[in-house]
GROMACS .gro file of C-alpha atoms in nm:
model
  430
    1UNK     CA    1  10.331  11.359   9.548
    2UNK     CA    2  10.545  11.087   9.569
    3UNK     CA    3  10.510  10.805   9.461
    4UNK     CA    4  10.574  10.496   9.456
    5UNK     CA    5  10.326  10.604   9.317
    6UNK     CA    6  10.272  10.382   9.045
    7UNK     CA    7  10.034  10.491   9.188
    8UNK     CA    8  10.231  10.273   9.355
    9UNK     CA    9  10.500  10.492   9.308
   10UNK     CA   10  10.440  10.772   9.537
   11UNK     CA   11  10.629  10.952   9.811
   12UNK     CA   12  10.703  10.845  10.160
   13UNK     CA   13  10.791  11.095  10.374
   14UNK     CA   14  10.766  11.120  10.781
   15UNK     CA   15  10.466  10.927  10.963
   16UNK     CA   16  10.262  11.149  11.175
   17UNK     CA   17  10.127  10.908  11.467
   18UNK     CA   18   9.749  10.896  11.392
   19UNK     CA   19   9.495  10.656  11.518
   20UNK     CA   20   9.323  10.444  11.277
   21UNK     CA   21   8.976  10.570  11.371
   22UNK     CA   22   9.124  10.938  11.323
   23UNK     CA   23   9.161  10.842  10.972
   24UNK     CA   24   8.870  10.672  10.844
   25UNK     CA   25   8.732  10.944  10.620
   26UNK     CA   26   8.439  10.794  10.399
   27UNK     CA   27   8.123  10.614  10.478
   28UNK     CA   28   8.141  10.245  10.378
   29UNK     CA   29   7.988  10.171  10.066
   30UNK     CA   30   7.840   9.870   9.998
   31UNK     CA   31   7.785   9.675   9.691
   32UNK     CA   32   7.622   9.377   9.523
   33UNK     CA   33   7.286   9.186   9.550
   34UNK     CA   34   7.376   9.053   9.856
   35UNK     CA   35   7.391   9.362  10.067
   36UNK     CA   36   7.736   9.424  10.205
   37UNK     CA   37   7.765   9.118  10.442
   38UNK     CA   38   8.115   9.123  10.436
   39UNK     CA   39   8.277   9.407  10.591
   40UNK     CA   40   8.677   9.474  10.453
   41UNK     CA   41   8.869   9.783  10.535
   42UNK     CA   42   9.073   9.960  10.230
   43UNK     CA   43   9.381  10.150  10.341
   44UNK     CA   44   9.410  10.456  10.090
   45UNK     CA   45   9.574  10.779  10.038
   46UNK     CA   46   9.495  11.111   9.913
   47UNK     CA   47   9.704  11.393   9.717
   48UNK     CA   48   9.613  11.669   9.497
   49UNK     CA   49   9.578  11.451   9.233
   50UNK     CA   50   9.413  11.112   9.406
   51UNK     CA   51   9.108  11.307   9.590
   52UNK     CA   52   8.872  11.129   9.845
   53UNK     CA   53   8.625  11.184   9.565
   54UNK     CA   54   8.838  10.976   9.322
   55UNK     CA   55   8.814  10.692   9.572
   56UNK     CA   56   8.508  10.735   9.685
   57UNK     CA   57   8.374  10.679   9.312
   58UNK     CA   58   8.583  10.433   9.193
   59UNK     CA   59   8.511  10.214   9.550
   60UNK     CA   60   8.162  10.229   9.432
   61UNK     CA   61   8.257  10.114   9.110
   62UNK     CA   62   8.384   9.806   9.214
   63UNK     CA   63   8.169   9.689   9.488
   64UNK     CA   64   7.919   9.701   9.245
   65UNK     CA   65   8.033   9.416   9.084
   66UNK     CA   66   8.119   9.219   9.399
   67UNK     CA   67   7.834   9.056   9.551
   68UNK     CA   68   7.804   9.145   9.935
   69UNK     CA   69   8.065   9.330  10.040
   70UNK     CA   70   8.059   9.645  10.236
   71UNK     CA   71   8.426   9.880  10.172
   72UNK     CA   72   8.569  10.076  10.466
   73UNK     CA   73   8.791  10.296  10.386
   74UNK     CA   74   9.095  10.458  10.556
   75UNK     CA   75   9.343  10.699  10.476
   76UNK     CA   76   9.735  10.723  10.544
   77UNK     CA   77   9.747  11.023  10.726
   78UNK     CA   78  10.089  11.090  10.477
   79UNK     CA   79  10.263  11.018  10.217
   80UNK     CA   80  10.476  10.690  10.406
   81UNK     CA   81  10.214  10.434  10.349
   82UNK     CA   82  10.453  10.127  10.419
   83UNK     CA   83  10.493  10.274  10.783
   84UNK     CA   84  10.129  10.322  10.847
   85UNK     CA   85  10.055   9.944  10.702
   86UNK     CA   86  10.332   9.844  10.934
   87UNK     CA   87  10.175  10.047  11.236
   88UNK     CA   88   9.839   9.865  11.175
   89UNK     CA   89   9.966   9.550  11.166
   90UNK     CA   90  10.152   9.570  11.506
   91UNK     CA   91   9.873   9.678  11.672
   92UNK     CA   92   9.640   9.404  11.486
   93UNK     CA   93   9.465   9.651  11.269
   94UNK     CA   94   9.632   9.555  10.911
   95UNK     CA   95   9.376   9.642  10.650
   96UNK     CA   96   9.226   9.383  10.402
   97UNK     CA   97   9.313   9.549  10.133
   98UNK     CA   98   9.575   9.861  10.083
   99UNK     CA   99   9.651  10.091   9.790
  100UNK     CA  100  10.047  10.120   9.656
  101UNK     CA  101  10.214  10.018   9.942
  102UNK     CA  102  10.575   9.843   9.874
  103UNK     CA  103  10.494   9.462   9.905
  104UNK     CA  104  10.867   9.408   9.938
  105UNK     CA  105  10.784   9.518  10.272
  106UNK     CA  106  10.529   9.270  10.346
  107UNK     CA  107  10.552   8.958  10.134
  108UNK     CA  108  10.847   8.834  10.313
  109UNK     CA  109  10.623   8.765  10.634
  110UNK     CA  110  10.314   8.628  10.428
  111UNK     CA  111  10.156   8.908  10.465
  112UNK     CA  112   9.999   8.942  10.087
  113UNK     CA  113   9.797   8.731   9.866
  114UNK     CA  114   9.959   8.699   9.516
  115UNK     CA  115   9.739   8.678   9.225
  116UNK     CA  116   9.696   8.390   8.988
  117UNK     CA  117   9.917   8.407   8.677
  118UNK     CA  118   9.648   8.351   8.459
  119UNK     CA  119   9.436   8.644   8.576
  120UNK     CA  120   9.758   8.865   8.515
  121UNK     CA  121   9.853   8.727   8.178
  122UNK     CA  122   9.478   8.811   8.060
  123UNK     CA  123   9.463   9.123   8.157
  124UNK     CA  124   9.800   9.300   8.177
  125UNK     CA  125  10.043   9.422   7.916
  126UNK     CA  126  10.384   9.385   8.133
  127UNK     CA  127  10.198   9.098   8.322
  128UNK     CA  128  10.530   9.018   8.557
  129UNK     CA  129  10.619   9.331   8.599
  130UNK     CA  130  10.579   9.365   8.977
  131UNK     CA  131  10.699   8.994   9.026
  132UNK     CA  132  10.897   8.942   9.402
  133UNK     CA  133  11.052   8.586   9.348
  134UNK     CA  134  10.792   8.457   9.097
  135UNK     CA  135  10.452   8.574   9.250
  136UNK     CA  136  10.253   8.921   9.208
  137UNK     CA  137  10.093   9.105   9.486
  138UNK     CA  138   9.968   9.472   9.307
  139UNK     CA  139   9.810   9.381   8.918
  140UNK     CA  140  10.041   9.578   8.669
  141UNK     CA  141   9.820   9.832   8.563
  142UNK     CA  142  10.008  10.132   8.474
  143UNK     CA  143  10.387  10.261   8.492
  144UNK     CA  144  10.575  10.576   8.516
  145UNK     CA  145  10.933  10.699   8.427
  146UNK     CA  146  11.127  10.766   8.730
  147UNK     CA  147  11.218  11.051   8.663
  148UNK     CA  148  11.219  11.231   8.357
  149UNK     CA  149  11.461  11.593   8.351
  150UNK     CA  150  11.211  11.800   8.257
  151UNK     CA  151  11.325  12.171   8.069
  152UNK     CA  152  11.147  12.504   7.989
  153UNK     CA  153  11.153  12.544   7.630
  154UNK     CA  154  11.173  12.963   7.638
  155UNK     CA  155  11.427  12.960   7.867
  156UNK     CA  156  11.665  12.748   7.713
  157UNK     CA  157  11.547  12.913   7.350
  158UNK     CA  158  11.669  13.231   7.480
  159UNK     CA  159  11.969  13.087   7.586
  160UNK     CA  160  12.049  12.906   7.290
  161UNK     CA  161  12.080  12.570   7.465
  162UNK     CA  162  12.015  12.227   7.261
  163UNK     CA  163  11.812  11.936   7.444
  164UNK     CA  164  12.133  11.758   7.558
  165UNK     CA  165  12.194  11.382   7.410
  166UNK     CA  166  12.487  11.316   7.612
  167UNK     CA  167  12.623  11.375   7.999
  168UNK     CA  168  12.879  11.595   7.874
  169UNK     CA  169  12.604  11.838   7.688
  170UNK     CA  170  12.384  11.834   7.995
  171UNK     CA  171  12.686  11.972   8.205
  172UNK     CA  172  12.726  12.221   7.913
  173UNK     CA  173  12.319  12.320   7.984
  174UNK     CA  174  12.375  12.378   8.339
  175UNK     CA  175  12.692  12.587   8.320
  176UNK     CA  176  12.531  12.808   8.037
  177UNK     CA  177  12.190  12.832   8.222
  178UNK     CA  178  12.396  12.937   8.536
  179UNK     CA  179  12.602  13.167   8.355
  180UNK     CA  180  12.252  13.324   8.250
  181UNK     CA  181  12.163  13.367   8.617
  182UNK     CA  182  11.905  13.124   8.610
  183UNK     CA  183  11.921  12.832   8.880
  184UNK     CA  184  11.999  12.553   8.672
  185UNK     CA  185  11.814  12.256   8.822
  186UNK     CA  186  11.499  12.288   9.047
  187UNK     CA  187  11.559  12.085   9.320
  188UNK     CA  188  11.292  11.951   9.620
  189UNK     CA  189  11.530  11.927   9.821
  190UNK     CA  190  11.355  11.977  10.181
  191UNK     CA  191  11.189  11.617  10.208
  192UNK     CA  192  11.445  11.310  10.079
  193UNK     CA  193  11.175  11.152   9.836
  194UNK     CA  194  11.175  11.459   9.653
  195UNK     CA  195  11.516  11.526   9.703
  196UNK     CA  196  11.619  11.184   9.560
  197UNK     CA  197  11.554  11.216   9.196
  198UNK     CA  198  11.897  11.311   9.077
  199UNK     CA  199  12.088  11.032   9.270
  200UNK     CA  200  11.788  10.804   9.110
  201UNK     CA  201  11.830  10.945   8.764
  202UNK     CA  202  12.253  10.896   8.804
  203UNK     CA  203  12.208  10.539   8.981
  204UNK     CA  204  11.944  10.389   8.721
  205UNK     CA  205  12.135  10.527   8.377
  206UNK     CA  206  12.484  10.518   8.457
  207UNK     CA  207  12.448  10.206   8.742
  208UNK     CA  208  12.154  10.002   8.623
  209UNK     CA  209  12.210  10.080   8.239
  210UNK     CA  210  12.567   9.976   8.277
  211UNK     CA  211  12.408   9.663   8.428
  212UNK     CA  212  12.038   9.622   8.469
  213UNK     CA  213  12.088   9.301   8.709
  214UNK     CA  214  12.279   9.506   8.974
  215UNK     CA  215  12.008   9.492   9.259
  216UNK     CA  216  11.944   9.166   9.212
  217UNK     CA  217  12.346   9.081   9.279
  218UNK     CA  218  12.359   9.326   9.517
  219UNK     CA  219  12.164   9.059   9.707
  220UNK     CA  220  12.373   8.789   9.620
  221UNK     CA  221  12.699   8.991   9.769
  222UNK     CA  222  12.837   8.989   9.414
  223UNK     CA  223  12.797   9.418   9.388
  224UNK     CA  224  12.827   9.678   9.619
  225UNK     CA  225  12.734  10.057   9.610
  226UNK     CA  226  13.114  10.096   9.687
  227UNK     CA  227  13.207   9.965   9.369
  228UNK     CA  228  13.358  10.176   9.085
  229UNK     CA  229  13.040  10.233   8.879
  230UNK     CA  230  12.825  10.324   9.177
  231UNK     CA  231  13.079  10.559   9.296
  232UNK     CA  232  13.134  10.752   9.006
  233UNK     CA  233  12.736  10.790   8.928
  234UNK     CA  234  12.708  10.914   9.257
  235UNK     CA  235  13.028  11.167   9.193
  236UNK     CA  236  12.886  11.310   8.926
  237UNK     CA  237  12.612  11.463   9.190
  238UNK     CA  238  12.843  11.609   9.395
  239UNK     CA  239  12.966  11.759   9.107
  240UNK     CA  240  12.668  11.920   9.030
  241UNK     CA  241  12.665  12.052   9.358
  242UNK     CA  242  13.005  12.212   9.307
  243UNK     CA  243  12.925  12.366   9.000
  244UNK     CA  244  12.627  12.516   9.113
  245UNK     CA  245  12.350  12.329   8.924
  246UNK     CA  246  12.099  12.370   9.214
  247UNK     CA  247  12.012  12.707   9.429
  248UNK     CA  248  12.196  12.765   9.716
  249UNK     CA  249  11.871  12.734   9.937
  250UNK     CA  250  11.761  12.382   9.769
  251UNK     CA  251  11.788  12.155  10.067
  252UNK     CA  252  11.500  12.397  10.170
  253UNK     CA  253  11.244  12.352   9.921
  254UNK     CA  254  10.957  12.139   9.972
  255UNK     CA  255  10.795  11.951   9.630
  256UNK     CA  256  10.481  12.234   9.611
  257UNK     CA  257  10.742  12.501   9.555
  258UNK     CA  258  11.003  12.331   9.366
  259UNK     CA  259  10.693  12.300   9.117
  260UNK     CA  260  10.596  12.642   9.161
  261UNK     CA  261  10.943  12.755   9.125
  262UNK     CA  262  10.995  12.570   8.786
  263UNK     CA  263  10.640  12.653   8.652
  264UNK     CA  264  10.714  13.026   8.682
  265UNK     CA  265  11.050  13.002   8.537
  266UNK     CA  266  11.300  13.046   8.828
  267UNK     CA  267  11.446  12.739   8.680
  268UNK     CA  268  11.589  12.530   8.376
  269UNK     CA  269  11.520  12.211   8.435
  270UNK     CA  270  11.366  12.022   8.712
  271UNK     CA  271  11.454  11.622   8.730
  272UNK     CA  272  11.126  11.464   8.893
  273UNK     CA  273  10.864  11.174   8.817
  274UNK     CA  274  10.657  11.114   8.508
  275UNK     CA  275  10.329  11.224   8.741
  276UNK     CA  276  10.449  11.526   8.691
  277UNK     CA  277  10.292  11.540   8.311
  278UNK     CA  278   9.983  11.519   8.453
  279UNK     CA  279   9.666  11.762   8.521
  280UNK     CA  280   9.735  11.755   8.913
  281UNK     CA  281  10.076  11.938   8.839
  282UNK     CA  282  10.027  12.125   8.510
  283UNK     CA  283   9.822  12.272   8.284
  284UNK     CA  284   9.773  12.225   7.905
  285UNK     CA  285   9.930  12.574   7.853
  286UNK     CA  286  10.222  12.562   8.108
  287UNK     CA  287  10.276  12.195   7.956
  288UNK     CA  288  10.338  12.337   7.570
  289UNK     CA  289  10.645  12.515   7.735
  290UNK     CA  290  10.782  12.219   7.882
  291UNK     CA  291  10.964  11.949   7.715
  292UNK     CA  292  11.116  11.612   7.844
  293UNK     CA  293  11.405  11.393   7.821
  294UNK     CA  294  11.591  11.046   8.062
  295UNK     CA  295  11.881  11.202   8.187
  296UNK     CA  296  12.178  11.170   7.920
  297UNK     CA  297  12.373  10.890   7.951
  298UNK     CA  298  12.821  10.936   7.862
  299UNK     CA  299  12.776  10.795   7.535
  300UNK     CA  300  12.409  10.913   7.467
  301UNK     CA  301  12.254  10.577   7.484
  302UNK     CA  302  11.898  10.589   7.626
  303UNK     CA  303  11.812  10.408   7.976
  304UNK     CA  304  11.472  10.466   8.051
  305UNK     CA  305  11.458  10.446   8.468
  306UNK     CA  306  11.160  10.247   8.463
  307UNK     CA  307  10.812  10.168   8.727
  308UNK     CA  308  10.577   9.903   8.656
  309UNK     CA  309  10.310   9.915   8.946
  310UNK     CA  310   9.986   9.901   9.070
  311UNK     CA  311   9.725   9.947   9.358
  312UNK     CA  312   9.534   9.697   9.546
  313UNK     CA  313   9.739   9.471   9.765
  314UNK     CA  314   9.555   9.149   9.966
  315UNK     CA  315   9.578   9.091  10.348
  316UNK     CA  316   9.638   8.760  10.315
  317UNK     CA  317   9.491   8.793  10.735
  318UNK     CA  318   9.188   8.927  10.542
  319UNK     CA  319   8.871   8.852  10.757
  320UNK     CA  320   8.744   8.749  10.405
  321UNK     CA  321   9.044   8.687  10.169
  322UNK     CA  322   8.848   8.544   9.858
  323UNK     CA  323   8.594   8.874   9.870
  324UNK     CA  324   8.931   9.057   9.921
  325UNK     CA  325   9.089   8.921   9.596
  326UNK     CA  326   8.766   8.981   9.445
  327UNK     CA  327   8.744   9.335   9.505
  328UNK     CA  328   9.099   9.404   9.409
  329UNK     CA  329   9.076   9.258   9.081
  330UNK     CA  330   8.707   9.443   9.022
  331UNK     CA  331   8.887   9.803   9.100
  332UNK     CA  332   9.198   9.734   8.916
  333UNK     CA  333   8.994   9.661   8.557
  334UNK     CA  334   8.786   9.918   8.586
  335UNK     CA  335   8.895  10.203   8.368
  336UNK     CA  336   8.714  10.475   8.644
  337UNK     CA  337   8.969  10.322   8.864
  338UNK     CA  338   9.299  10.431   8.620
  339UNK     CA  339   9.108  10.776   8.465
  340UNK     CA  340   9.249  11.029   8.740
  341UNK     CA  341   9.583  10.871   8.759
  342UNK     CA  342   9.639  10.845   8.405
  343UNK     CA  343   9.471  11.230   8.349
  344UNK     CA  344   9.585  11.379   8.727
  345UNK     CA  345   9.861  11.161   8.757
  346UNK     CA  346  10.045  11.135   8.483
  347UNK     CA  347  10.051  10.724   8.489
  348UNK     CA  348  10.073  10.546   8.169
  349UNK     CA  349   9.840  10.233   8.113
  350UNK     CA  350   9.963   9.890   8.062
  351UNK     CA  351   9.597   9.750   8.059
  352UNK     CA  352   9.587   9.438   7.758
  353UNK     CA  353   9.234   9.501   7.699
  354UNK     CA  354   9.191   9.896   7.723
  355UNK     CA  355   9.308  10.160   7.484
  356UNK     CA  356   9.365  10.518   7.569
  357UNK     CA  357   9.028  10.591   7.395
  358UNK     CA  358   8.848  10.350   7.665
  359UNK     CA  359   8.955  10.650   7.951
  360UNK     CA  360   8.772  10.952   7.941
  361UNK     CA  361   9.094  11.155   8.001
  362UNK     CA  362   9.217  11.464   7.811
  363UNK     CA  363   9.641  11.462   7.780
  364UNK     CA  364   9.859  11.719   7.758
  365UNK     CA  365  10.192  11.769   7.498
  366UNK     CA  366  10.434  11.659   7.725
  367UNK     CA  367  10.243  11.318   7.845
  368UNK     CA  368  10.172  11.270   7.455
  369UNK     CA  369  10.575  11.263   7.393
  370UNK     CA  370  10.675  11.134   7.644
  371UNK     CA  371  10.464  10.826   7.624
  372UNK     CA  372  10.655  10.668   7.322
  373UNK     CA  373  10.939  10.610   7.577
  374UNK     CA  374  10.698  10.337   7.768
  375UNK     CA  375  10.622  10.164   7.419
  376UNK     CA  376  10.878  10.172   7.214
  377UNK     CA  377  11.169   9.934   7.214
  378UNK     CA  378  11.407  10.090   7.427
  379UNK     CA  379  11.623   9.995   7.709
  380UNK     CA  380  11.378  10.033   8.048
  381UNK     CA  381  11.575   9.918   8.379
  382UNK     CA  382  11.379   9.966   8.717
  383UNK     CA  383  11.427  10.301   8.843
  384UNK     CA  384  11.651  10.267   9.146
  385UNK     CA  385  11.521  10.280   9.470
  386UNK     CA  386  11.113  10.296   9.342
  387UNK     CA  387  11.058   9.983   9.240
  388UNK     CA  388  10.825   9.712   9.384
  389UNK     CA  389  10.942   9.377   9.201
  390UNK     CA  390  11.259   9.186   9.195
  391UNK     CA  391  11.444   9.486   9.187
  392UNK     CA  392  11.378   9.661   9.462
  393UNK     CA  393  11.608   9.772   9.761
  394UNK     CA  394  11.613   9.578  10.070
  395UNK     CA  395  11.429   9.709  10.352
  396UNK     CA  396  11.425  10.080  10.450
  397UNK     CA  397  11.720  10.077  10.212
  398UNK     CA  398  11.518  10.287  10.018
  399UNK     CA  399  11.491  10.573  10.280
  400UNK     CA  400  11.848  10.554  10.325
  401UNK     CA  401  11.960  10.583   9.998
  402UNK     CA  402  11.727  10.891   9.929
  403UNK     CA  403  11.878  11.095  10.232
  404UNK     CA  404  12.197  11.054  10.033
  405UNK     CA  405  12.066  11.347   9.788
  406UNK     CA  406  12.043  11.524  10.133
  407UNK     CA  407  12.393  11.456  10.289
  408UNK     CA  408  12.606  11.457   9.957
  409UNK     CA  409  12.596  11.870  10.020
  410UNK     CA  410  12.726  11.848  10.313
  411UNK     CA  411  12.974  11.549  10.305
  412UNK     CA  412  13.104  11.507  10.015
  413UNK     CA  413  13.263  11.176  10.108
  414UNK     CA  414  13.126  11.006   9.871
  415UNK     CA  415  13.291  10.640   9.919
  416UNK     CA  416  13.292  10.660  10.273
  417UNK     CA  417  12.906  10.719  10.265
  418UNK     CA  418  12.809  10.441  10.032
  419UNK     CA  419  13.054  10.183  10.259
  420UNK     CA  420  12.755  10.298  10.514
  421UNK     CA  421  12.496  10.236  10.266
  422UNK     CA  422  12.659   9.841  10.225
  423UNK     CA  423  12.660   9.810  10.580
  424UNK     CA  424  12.306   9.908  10.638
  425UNK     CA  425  12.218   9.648  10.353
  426UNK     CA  426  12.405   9.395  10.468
  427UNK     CA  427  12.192   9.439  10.808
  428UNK     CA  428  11.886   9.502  10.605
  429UNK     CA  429  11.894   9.155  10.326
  430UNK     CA  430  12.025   8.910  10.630
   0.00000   0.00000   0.00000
């Protein structure tokens, strides 16, 4: 799935053209002593891991403690929530309230209701850690490492390969894993979300660890992708292509086989999201041969590419904008609401006022160690290009820079293709 998925951080992919009645797919439910007099629609989305049950039940949850509200829900017929949201609101239809969508994409237009400060600071460990220009539309509830290179232990046992702790050592990994005849890096490489991760694990250590205020001057003109550092992060890609660190056939694997392919061992390593620890992708067995590291940095320093998100977003054309906020805040504090994410989903908490003992979830190894990376004092920069705060890309910049880990194979003009990329910013930020 992916993700913005914070849950916020999960995929976008093509828009099938769906009606919104098509996609209502639950009965509303109605909650507190007043009866349901207010009526709000919910935009949602379902994967493997975030089931119409799961919202079903944790819907109920919270209009149970909102007084007289009635929730409709609807589902993104895909994975490209920010391009149904949009389709809704050009035809007047833009939902009250709507999971992990990219306010970015929305706030600009006064389209979302930011949350008071206060509220936030109570509740929330990170509690500006989805700010856009000093104001919050998702509550910070959870966050994700984007992405992790994640490595079968038996394989590389067998082939007497270390965990690397430099760039140099993982290069070492692939060659020896290829010169084992195993494909060296899985790689989802049929849809450009999936397909993305490298170029997102090169851009955030080697770009945004170099510099972790580089988007943010990107917008003030005073970086460009064509720059030095940018260029070379990207290089190092195409390099891998050369080498052969991904099958020959990779551009056309979709994200269920690429997991399937890893999880059976056709594969070393496989460079994708921190939802991939959880129970919607693996199981406690298959996860006690699996082990997890940031992509090496040259020098071995540790940049953790970084996602602090949420869910519920405000209309702020809500029919009912103060039962909207209401709601919101009722599903994102309830800890039914952040069980199947954190168990399914593989999204680590950032609740103030919850420990992991308050969710009734049951972790694997490889969510257990990889954890410490989201609390200890390390160096976290937004993961490039999955972000919803300060950080992120201009609009449908993200999109384009994904389809990069698409076209590199083909044109390996690497320069000439990130002089596009400025281009389409410049167009994109004016």
């Amino acid at each position: 799935m992916k993700r913005s998925r914070l849950l916020s951080s999960i995929a976008l992919g093509a828009v099938a053209a769906l009606s919104l009645a098509a996609c209502s797919t639950s009965a509303p439910t109605g909650g507190g002593e007043a009866g349901g007099d207010v009526e709000l629609t919910f935009m949602t989305f379902e994967t493997p891991a975030v089931t119409a049950e799961f919202w079903d039940t944790s819907i109920a949850a919270a209009t149970a403690e909102v007084d007289g509200v009635t929730i409709n829900r609807i589902v993104s017929p895909d994975a490209d929530r920010n391009a149904y949201a949009k389709k809704l609101q050009a035809t007047g239809q833009f939902p009250d309230l709507l999971a992990s969508i990219s306010p970015k994409d929305f706030e600009a237009a006064g389209l979302l209701v930011p949350f008071e400060q206060d509220w936030l600071d109570e509740n929330f460990v990170i509690p500006r850690g989805a700010e856009i220009n000093g104001k919050t539309y998702v509550p910070p509830t959870n966050a994700q490492v984007l992405p992790l290179v994640y490595y079968n232990k038996t394989i590389f046992a067998e082939n007497n390969i270390a965990v690397p702790t430099n760039y140099a050592e993982f290069e070492q990994a692939v060659e020896a894993l290829k010169a084992a005849g195993v494909v060296p890096i899985e790689l989802a490489g049929a849809e450009p979300w999936s397909a993305s991760m490298p170029i997102v694990a090169l851009a955030s250590a080697d770009v945004m660890g170099g510099n972790p205020d580089w988007i943010r001057e990107r917008y003030e003109g005073e970086t460009q992708f064509t720059d030095p550092e940018f260029v070379a992060a990207m290089q190092k890609y195409v390099d891998l292509i050369g080498m052969g660190g991904f099958s020959a056939g990779a551009l056309s694997v979709d994200f269920a086989t690429a997991n399937k392919n890893f999880l059976d061992g056709k594969s070393g390593m496989y460079i994708m999201g921190s939802w991939f620890t959880g129970s919607g992708y693996i199981t406690p067995e298959q996860a006690e041969n699996l082990g997890a590291f940031p992509l090496p940095t040259d020098d071995g320093s540790i940049v953790v590419p970084f996602n602090v998100g949420g869910t519920t977003a405000v209309s702020s054309k809500s029919k009912n904008v103060e039962k909207a906020v209401e709601f919101a805040k009722a599903w994102s504090l309830a800890p039914s609401s952040l069980e199947p994410l954190v168990e399914g989903d593989g999204s680590f908490p950032l609740m103030k006022n919850l420990t992991m003992d308050d969710f009734n979830v049951k972790l694997n190894s490889v969510f257990t160690e990889t954890y410490p990376l989201v609390t200890d004092d390390n160096l976290k920069v937004a993961a490039f290009g999955w972000v919803n705060d300060d950080n992120s890309l201009a609009p449908g910049i993200n999109d384009k820079f994904y389809a990069l880990s698409q076209s590199l194979f083909a044109n390996t003009d690497v320069a000439g293709q990130l002089a596009t990329l400025d281009a389409e910013w410049d167009k994109a930020a004016k």
